[in-house]
PDB file of C-alpha atoms and ligand atoms in Angstrom:
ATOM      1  CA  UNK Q 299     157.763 176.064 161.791  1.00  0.00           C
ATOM      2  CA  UNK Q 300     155.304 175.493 164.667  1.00  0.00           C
ATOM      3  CA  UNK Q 301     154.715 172.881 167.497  1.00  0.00           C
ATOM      4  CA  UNK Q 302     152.185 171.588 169.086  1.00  0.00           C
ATOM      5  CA  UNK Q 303     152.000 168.714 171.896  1.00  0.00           C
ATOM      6  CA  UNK Q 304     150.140 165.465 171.745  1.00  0.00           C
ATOM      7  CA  UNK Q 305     149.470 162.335 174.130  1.00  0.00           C
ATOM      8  CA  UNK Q 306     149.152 159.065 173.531  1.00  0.00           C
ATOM      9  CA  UNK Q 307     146.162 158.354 176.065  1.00  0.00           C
ATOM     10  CA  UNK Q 308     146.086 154.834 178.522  1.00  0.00           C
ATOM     11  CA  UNK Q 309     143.888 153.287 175.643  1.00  0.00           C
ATOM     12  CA  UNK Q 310     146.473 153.751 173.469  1.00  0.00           C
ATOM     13  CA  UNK Q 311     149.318 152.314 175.260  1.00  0.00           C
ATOM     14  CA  UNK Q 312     147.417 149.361 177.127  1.00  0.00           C
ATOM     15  CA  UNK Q 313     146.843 147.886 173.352  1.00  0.00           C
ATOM     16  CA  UNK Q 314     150.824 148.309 172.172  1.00  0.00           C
ATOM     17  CA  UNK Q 315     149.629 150.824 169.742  1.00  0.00           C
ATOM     18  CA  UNK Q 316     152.851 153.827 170.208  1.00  0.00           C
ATOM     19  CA  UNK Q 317     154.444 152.602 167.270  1.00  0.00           C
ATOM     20  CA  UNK Q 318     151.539 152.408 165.154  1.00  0.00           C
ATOM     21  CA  UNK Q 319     150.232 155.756 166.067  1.00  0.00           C
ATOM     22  CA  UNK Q 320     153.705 157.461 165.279  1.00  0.00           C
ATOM     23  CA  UNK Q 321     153.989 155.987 162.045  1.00  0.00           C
ATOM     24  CA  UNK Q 322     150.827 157.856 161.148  1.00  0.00           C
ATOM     25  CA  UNK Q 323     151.979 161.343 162.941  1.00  0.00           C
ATOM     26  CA  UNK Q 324     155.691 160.784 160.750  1.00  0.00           C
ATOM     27  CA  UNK Q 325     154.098 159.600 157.557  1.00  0.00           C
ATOM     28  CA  UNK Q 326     151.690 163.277 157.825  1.00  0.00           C
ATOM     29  CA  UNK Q 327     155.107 165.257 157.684  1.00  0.00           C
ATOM     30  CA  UNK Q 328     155.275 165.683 161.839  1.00  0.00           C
ATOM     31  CA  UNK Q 329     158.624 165.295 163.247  1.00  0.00           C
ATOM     32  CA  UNK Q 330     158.672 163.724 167.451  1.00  0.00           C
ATOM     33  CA  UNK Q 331     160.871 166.422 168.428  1.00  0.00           C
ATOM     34  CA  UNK Q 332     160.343 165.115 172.582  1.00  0.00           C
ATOM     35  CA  UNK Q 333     159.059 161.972 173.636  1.00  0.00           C
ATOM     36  CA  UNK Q 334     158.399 160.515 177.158  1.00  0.00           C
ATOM     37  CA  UNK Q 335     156.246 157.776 178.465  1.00  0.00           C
ATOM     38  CA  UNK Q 336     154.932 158.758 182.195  1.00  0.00           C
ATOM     39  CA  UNK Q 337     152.174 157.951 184.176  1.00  0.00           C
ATOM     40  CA  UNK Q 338     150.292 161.211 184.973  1.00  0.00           C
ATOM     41  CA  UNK Q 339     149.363 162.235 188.866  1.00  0.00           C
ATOM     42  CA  UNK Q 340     146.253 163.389 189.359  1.00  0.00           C
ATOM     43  CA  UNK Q 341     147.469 166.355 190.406  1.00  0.00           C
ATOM     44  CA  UNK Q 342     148.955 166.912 186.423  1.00  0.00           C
ATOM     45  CA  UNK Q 343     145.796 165.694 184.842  1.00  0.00           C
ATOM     46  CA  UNK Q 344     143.952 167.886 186.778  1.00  0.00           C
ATOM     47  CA  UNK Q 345     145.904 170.862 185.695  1.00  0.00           C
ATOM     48  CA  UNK Q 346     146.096 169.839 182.503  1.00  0.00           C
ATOM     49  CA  UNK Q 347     141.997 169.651 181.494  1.00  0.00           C
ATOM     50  CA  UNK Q 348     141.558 172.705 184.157  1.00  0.00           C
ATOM     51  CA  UNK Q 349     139.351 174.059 181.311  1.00  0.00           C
ATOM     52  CA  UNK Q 350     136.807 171.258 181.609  1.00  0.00           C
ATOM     53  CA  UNK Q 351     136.770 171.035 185.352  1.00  0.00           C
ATOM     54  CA  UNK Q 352     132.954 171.862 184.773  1.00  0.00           C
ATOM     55  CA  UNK Q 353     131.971 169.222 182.091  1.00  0.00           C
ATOM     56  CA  UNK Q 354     130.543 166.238 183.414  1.00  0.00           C
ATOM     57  CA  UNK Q 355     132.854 163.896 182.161  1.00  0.00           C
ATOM     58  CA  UNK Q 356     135.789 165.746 183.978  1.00  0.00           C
ATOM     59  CA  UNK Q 357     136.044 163.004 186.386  1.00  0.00           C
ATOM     60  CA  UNK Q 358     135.899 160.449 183.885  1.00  0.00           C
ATOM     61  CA  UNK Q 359     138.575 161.921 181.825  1.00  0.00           C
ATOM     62  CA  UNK Q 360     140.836 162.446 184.832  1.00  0.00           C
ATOM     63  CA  UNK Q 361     140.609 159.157 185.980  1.00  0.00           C
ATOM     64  CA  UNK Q 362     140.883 157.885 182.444  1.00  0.00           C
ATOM     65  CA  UNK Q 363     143.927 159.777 181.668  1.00  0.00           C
ATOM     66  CA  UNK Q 364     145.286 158.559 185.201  1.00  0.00           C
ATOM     67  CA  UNK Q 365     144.577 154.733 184.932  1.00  0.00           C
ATOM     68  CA  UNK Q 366     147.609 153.838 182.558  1.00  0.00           C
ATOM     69  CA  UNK Q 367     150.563 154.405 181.234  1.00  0.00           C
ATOM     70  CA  UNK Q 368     150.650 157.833 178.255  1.00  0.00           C
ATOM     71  CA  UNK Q 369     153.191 158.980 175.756  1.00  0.00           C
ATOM     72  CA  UNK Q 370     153.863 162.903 176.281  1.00  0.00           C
ATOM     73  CA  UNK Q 371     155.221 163.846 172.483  1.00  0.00           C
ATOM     74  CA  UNK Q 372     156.196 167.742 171.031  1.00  0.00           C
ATOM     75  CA  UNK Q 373     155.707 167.528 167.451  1.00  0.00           C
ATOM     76  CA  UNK Q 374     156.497 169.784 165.014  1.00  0.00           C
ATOM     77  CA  UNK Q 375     155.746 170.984 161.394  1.00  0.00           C
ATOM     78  CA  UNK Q 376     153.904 173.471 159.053  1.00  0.00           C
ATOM     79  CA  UNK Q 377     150.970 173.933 160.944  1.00  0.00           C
ATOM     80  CA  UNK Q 378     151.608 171.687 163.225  1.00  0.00           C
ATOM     81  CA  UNK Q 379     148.627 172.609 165.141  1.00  0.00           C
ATOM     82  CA  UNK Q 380     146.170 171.938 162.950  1.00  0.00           C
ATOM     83  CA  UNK Q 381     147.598 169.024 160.663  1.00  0.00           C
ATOM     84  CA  UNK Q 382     147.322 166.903 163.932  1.00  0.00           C
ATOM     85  CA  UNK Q 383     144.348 167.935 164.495  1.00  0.00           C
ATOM     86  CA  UNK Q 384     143.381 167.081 160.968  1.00  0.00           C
ATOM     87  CA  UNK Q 385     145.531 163.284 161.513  1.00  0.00           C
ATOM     88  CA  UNK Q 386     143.722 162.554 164.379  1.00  0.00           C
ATOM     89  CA  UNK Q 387     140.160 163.305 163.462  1.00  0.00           C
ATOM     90  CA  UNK Q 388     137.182 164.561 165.567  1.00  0.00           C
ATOM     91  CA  UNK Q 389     137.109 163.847 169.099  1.00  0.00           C
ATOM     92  CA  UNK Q 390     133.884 161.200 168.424  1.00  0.00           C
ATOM     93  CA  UNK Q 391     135.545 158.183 166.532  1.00  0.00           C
ATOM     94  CA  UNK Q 392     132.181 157.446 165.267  1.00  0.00           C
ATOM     95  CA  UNK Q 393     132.432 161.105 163.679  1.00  0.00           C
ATOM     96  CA  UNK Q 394     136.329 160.528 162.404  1.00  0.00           C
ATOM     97  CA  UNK Q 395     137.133 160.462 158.921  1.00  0.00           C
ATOM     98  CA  UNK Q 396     138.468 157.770 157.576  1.00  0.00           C
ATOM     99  CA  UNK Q 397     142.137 156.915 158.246  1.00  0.00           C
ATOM    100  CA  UNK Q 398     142.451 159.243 160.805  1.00  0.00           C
ATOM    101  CA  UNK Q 399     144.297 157.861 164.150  1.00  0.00           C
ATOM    102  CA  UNK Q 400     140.722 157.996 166.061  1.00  0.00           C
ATOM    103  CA  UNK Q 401     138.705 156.983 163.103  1.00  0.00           C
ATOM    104  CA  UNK Q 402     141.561 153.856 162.891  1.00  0.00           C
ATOM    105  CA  UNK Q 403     142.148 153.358 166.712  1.00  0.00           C
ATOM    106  CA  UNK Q 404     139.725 154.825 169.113  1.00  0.00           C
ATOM    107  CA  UNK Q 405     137.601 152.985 171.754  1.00  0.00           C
ATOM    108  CA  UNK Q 406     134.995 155.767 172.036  1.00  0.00           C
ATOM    109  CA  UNK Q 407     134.486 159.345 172.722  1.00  0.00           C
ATOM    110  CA  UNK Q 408     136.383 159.237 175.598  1.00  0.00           C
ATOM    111  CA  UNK Q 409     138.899 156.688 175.446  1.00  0.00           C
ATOM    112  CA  UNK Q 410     139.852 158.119 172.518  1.00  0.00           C
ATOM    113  CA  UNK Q 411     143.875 157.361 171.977  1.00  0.00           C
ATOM    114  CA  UNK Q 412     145.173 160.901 171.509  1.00  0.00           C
ATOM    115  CA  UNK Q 413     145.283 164.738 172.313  1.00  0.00           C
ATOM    116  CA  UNK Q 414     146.339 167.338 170.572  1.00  0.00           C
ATOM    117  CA  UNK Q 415     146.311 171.161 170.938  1.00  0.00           C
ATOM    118  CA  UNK Q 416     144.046 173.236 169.892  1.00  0.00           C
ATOM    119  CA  UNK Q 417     145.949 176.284 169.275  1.00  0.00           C
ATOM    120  CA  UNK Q 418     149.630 177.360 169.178  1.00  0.00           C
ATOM    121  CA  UNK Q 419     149.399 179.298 172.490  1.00  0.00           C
ATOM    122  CA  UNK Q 420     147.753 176.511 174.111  1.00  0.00           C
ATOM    123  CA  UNK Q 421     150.662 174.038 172.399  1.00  0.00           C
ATOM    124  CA  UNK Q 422     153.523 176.446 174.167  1.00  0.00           C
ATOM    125  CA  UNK Q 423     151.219 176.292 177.666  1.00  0.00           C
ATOM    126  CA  UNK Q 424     150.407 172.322 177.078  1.00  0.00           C
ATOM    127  CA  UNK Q 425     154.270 171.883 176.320  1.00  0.00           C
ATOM    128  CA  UNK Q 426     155.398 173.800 179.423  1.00  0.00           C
ATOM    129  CA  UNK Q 427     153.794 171.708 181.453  1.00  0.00           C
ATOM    130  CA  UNK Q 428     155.895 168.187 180.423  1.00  0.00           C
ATOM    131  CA  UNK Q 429     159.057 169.156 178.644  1.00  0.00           C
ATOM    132  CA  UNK Q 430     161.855 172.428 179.446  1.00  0.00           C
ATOM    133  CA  UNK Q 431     163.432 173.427 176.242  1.00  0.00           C
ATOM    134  CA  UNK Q 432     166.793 171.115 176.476  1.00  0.00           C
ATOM    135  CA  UNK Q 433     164.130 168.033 176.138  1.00  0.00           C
ATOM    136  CA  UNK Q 434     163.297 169.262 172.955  1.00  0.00           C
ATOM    137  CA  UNK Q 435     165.813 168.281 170.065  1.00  0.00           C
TER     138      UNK Q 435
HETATM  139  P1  ATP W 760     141.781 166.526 173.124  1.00  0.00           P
HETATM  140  O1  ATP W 760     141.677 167.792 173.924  1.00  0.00           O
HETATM  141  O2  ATP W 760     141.995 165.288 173.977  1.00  0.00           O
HETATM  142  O3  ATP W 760     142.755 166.622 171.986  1.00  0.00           O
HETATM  143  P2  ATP W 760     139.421 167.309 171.711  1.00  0.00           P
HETATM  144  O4  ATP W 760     140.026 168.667 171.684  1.00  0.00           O
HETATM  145  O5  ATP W 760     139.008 166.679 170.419  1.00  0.00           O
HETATM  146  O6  ATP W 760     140.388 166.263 172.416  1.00  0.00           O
HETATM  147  P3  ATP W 760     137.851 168.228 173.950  1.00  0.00           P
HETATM  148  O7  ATP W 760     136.497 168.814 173.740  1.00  0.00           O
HETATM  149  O8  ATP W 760     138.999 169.145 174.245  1.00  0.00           O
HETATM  150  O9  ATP W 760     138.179 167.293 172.690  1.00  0.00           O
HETATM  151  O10 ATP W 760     137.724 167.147 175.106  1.00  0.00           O
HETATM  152  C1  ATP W 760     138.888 166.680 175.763  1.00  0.00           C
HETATM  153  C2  ATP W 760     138.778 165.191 175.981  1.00  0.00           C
HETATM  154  O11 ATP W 760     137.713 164.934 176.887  1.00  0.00           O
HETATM  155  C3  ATP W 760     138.427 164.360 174.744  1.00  0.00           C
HETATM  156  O12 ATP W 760     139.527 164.038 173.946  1.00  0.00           O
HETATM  157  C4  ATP W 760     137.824 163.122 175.377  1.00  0.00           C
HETATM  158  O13 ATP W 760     138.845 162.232 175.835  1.00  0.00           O
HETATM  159  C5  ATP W 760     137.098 163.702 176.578  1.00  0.00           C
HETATM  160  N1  ATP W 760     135.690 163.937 176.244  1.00  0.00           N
HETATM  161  C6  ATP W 760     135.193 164.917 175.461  1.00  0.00           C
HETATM  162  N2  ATP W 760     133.852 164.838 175.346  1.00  0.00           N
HETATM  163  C7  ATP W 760     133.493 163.755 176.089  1.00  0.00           C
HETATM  164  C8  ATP W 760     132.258 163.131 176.387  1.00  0.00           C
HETATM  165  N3  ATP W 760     131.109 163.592 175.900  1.00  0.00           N
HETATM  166  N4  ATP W 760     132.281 162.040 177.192  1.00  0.00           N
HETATM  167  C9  ATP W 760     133.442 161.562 177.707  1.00  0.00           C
HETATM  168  N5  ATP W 760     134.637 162.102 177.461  1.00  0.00           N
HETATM  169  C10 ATP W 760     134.677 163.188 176.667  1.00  0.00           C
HETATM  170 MG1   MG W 761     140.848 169.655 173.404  1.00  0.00          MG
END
């Protein structure tokens, strides 16, 4: 069984769209083992997309990820890792399959209503930084 860690970005939560968007992540098999709804510093988004601090749109997404309200979630599963990856669909809603929680809900590339890991070790580092292991039931 494997985790990974996922956020429900500002976009997401300005529209009311939490429950919608874990009905899809429950009805793919993934179990919201943690669940929190913060408003990052941007001290913690700044850690957190450290490996993009050279992209141009690093200050956008910071900002972004800063403006509202987010839902920090562990979920877990079977390949949890990838099956979100596969639920949420590629990072370009325009490029999303259909059904998929950015083909469905995303605003654009950016404002895109989710994240998701991209590998376990990455989930365990990602996960680290929100939840200690007693939030996690
Ligand atoms: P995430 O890491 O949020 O799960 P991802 O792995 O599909 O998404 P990354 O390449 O890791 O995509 O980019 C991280 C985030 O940066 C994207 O989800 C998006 O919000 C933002 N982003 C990526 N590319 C662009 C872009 N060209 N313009 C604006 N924002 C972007
Ligand atoms: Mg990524």
């Amino acid at each position: 069984i494997e985790r990974t860690f996922s956020i429900l970005k500002p976009d997401a939560t300005e529209r009311n769209l939490t429950g919608a968007i874990n009905a899809v992540i429950e009805e793919a098999g993934l179990r919201i083992v943690a669940q929190r709804r913060i408003r990052m510093t941007d001290a913690q988004a700044k850690t957190f997309y450290e490996v993009h601090a050279e992209r141009p749109f690093y200050g956008e997404l910071v900002s972004f990820m800063t403006s509202g309200p987010v839902v920090v979630q562990v979920l877990e599963g079977e390949n949890a890792v990838a099956k979100y990856r596969e639920v949420m669909g590629a990072t370009n809603p325009a490029q999303a399959a259909e059904g998929t929680i950015r083909k469905r809900f995303a605003k654009s590339v950016g404002e895109n209503s989710v994240h998701g890991s991209d590998s376990p070790e990455n989930a365990k580092i990602e996960i680290a930084q929100f939840f200690t292991d007693s939030d996690i039931v």
